[in-house]
Amino acid sequence: METLQIMAIVVWSIVIVGTIIIELAGPQVVSIWFTLGALVSLILAIFNVELWIQIVVFVGVSLVALAITKPLYDKFLKKEMAKKDVNSLVGEQGRIVELEIEPERQYVEIKGANWEIINEEKFKLGTKVQVIEVEGNKLKVEEK
């Protein structure tokens, strides 16, 4: 194997791993298209195809993958994420919990997530409540 071929294999492998890490680290689809492009270019590098062809194929495959999958993502997955918006919590029920790190504040647990409540009245731990309003990322609740 030539030095340039080895370097290309290493670089494409790093791009693949890096883009997968970026993809897994955030909630948005950001880099999966580049992962596909880098995978195809890695295969070309293994077969010792010229570097400029690898780069052109990387860009081309990434753009084609983006053009094909982005509309599908926008149509299906973005709608799901919008449904998980904090405002969708109005009407949801949960129980008052205490967090060890902030025992002076009150929180309600809804679907496994803890949300700070901003009611003036204090609730006993375990009280069943329903969300009536959202202010920023904090909730107003009433006893159920």
One Martini backbone bead per residue (centre of mass of N, CA, C, O) as a GRO file, in nm:
protein
  144
    1MET     BB    1   0.098   0.035   0.019
    2GLU     BB    2   0.048   0.355   0.004
    3THR     BB    3   0.065   0.643   0.175
    4LEU     BB    4  -0.184   0.786   0.052
    5GLN     BB    5  -0.379   0.552   0.096
    6ILE     BB    6  -0.353   0.535   0.402
    7MET     BB    7  -0.438   0.826   0.461
    8ALA     BB    8  -0.718   0.808   0.333
    9ILE     BB    9  -0.827   0.587   0.515
   10VAL     BB   10  -0.792   0.742   0.778
   11VAL     BB   11  -0.957   0.994   0.710
   12TRP     BB   12  -1.228   0.854   0.643
   13SER     BB   13  -1.254   0.718   0.919
   14ILE     BB   14  -1.262   0.981   1.083
   15VAL     BB   15  -1.510   1.099   0.947
   16ILE     BB   16  -1.703   0.878   1.025
   17VAL     BB   17  -1.671   0.890   1.332
   18GLY     BB   18  -1.723   1.194   1.367
   19THR     BB   19  -2.014   1.200   1.241
   20ILE     BB   20  -2.136   1.000   1.438
   21ILE     BB   21  -2.086   1.157   1.696
   22ILE     BB   22  -2.243   1.408   1.613
   23GLU     BB   23  -2.513   1.262   1.571
   24LEU     BB   24  -2.534   1.141   1.870
   25ALA     BB   25  -2.507   1.422   2.036
   26GLY     BB   26  -2.769   1.513   1.888
   27PRO     BB   27  -3.111   1.580   1.791
   28GLN     BB   28  -3.008   1.633   1.513
   29VAL     BB   29  -2.973   1.621   1.173
   30VAL     BB   30  -2.632   1.668   1.039
   31SER     BB   31  -2.404   1.412   0.930
   32ILE     BB   32  -2.501   1.152   0.772
   33TRP     BB   33  -2.421   1.232   0.480
   34PHE     BB   34  -2.110   1.229   0.532
   35THR     BB   35  -2.091   0.937   0.608
   36LEU     BB   36  -2.168   0.820   0.334
   37GLY     BB   37  -1.947   0.959   0.168
   38ALA     BB   38  -1.706   0.841   0.334
   39LEU     BB   39  -1.765   0.543   0.282
   40VAL     BB   40  -1.727   0.547  -0.023
   41SER     BB   41  -1.438   0.670  -0.013
   42LEU     BB   42  -1.311   0.440   0.146
   43ILE     BB   43  -1.350   0.226  -0.069
   44LEU     BB   44  -1.180   0.373  -0.281
   45ALA     BB   45  -0.917   0.377  -0.112
   46ILE     BB   46  -0.880   0.070  -0.096
   47PHE     BB   47  -0.868   0.074  -0.433
   48ASN     BB   48  -0.681   0.322  -0.517
   49VAL     BB   49  -0.818   0.576  -0.578
   50GLU     BB   50  -0.809   0.875  -0.656
   51LEU     BB   51  -0.836   1.149  -0.458
   52TRP     BB   52  -1.017   1.337  -0.633
   53ILE     BB   53  -1.241   1.124  -0.659
   54GLN     BB   54  -1.306   1.092  -0.363
   55ILE     BB   55  -1.396   1.386  -0.320
   56VAL     BB   56  -1.618   1.398  -0.531
   57VAL     BB   57  -1.781   1.162  -0.414
   58PHE     BB   58  -1.829   1.277  -0.137
   59VAL     BB   59  -1.989   1.523  -0.228
   60GLY     BB   60  -2.200   1.379  -0.404
   61VAL     BB   61  -2.318   1.179  -0.197
   62SER     BB   62  -2.393   1.388   0.015
   63LEU     BB   63  -2.590   1.553  -0.164
   64VAL     BB   64  -2.779   1.322  -0.242
   65ALA     BB   65  -2.855   1.236   0.044
   66LEU     BB   66  -2.970   1.510   0.121
   67ALA     BB   67  -3.187   1.535  -0.108
   68ILE     BB   68  -3.341   1.272  -0.019
   69THR     BB   69  -3.366   1.293   0.314
   70LYS     BB   70  -3.457   1.579   0.405
   71PRO     BB   71  -3.758   1.573   0.324
   72LEU     BB   72  -3.824   1.329   0.505
   73TYR     BB   73  -3.742   1.455   0.770
   74ASP     BB   74  -3.932   1.700   0.758
   75LYS     BB   75  -4.198   1.532   0.735
   76PHE     BB   76  -4.156   1.331   0.991
   77LEU     BB   77  -3.951   1.407   1.230
   78LYS     BB   78  -4.018   1.707   1.287
   79LYS     BB   79  -4.304   1.656   1.387
   80GLU     BB   80  -4.226   1.493   1.634
   81MET     BB   81  -4.057   1.717   1.769
   82ALA     BB   82  -4.289   1.926   1.792
   83LYS     BB   83  -4.466   1.753   1.987
   84LYS     BB   84  -4.227   1.787   2.220
   85ASP     BB   85  -4.306   2.039   2.308
   86VAL     BB   86  -4.363   2.211   2.595
   87ASN     BB   87  -4.664   2.294   2.523
   88SER     BB   88  -4.765   1.986   2.524
   89LEU     BB   89  -4.799   1.967   2.851
   90VAL     BB   90  -5.067   2.059   2.849
   91GLY     BB   91  -5.261   1.831   3.057
   92GLU     BB   92  -5.058   1.691   3.195
   93GLN     BB   93  -4.948   1.438   3.422
   94GLY     BB   94  -4.813   1.431   3.765
   95ARG     BB   95  -4.547   1.435   4.010
   96ILE     BB   96  -4.416   1.537   4.292
   97VAL     BB   97  -4.070   1.624   4.325
   98GLU     BB   98  -3.734   1.574   4.451
   99LEU     BB   99  -3.426   1.728   4.428
  100GLU     BB  100  -3.121   1.703   4.568
  101ILE     BB  101  -2.991   1.968   4.433
  102GLU     BB  102  -3.307   2.116   4.474
  103PRO     BB  103  -3.509   2.126   4.747
  104GLU     BB  104  -3.642   2.427   4.724
  105ARG     BB  105  -3.764   2.315   4.476
  106GLN     BB  106  -4.017   2.237   4.241
  107TYR     BB  107  -4.124   1.925   4.089
  108VAL     BB  108  -4.229   1.759   3.790
  109GLU     BB  109  -4.316   1.438   3.674
  110ILE     BB  110  -4.297   1.373   3.313
  111LYS     BB  111  -4.219   1.116   3.139
  112GLY     BB  112  -3.923   1.117   3.304
  113ALA     BB  113  -3.937   1.430   3.344
  114ASN     BB  114  -3.812   1.727   3.493
  115TRP     BB  115  -4.010   2.008   3.613
  116GLU     BB  116  -4.037   2.321   3.687
  117ILE     BB  117  -4.221   2.500   3.925
  118ILE     BB  118  -4.422   2.831   3.972
  119ASN     BB  119  -4.576   2.810   4.215
  120GLU     BB  120  -4.672   2.946   4.517
  121GLU     BB  121  -4.757   2.690   4.601
  122LYS     BB  122  -4.715   2.405   4.797
  123PHE     BB  123  -4.631   2.068   4.757
  124LYS     BB  124  -4.651   1.753   4.814
  125LEU     BB  125  -4.506   1.479   4.792
  126GLY     BB  126  -4.678   1.301   4.528
  127THR     BB  127  -4.854   1.491   4.404
  128LYS     BB  128  -5.114   1.520   4.190
  129VAL     BB  129  -5.078   1.681   3.868
  130GLN     BB  130  -5.161   1.955   3.638
  131VAL     BB  131  -5.106   2.116   3.352
  132ILE     BB  132  -5.189   2.476   3.271
  133GLU     BB  133  -4.892   2.608   3.218
  134VAL     BB  134  -4.644   2.792   3.024
  135GLU     BB  135  -4.312   2.933   3.124
  136GLY     BB  136  -4.108   2.861   2.914
  137ASN     BB  137  -3.951   2.597   3.117
  138LYS     BB  138  -4.206   2.631   3.300
  139LEU     BB  139  -4.460   2.527   3.535
  140LYS     BB  140  -4.809   2.516   3.580
  141VAL     BB  141  -5.009   2.384   3.847
  142GLU     BB  142  -5.261   2.143   3.953
  143GLU     BB  143  -5.448   1.974   4.146
  144LYS     BB  144  -5.597   1.640   4.092
   0.00000   0.00000   0.00000
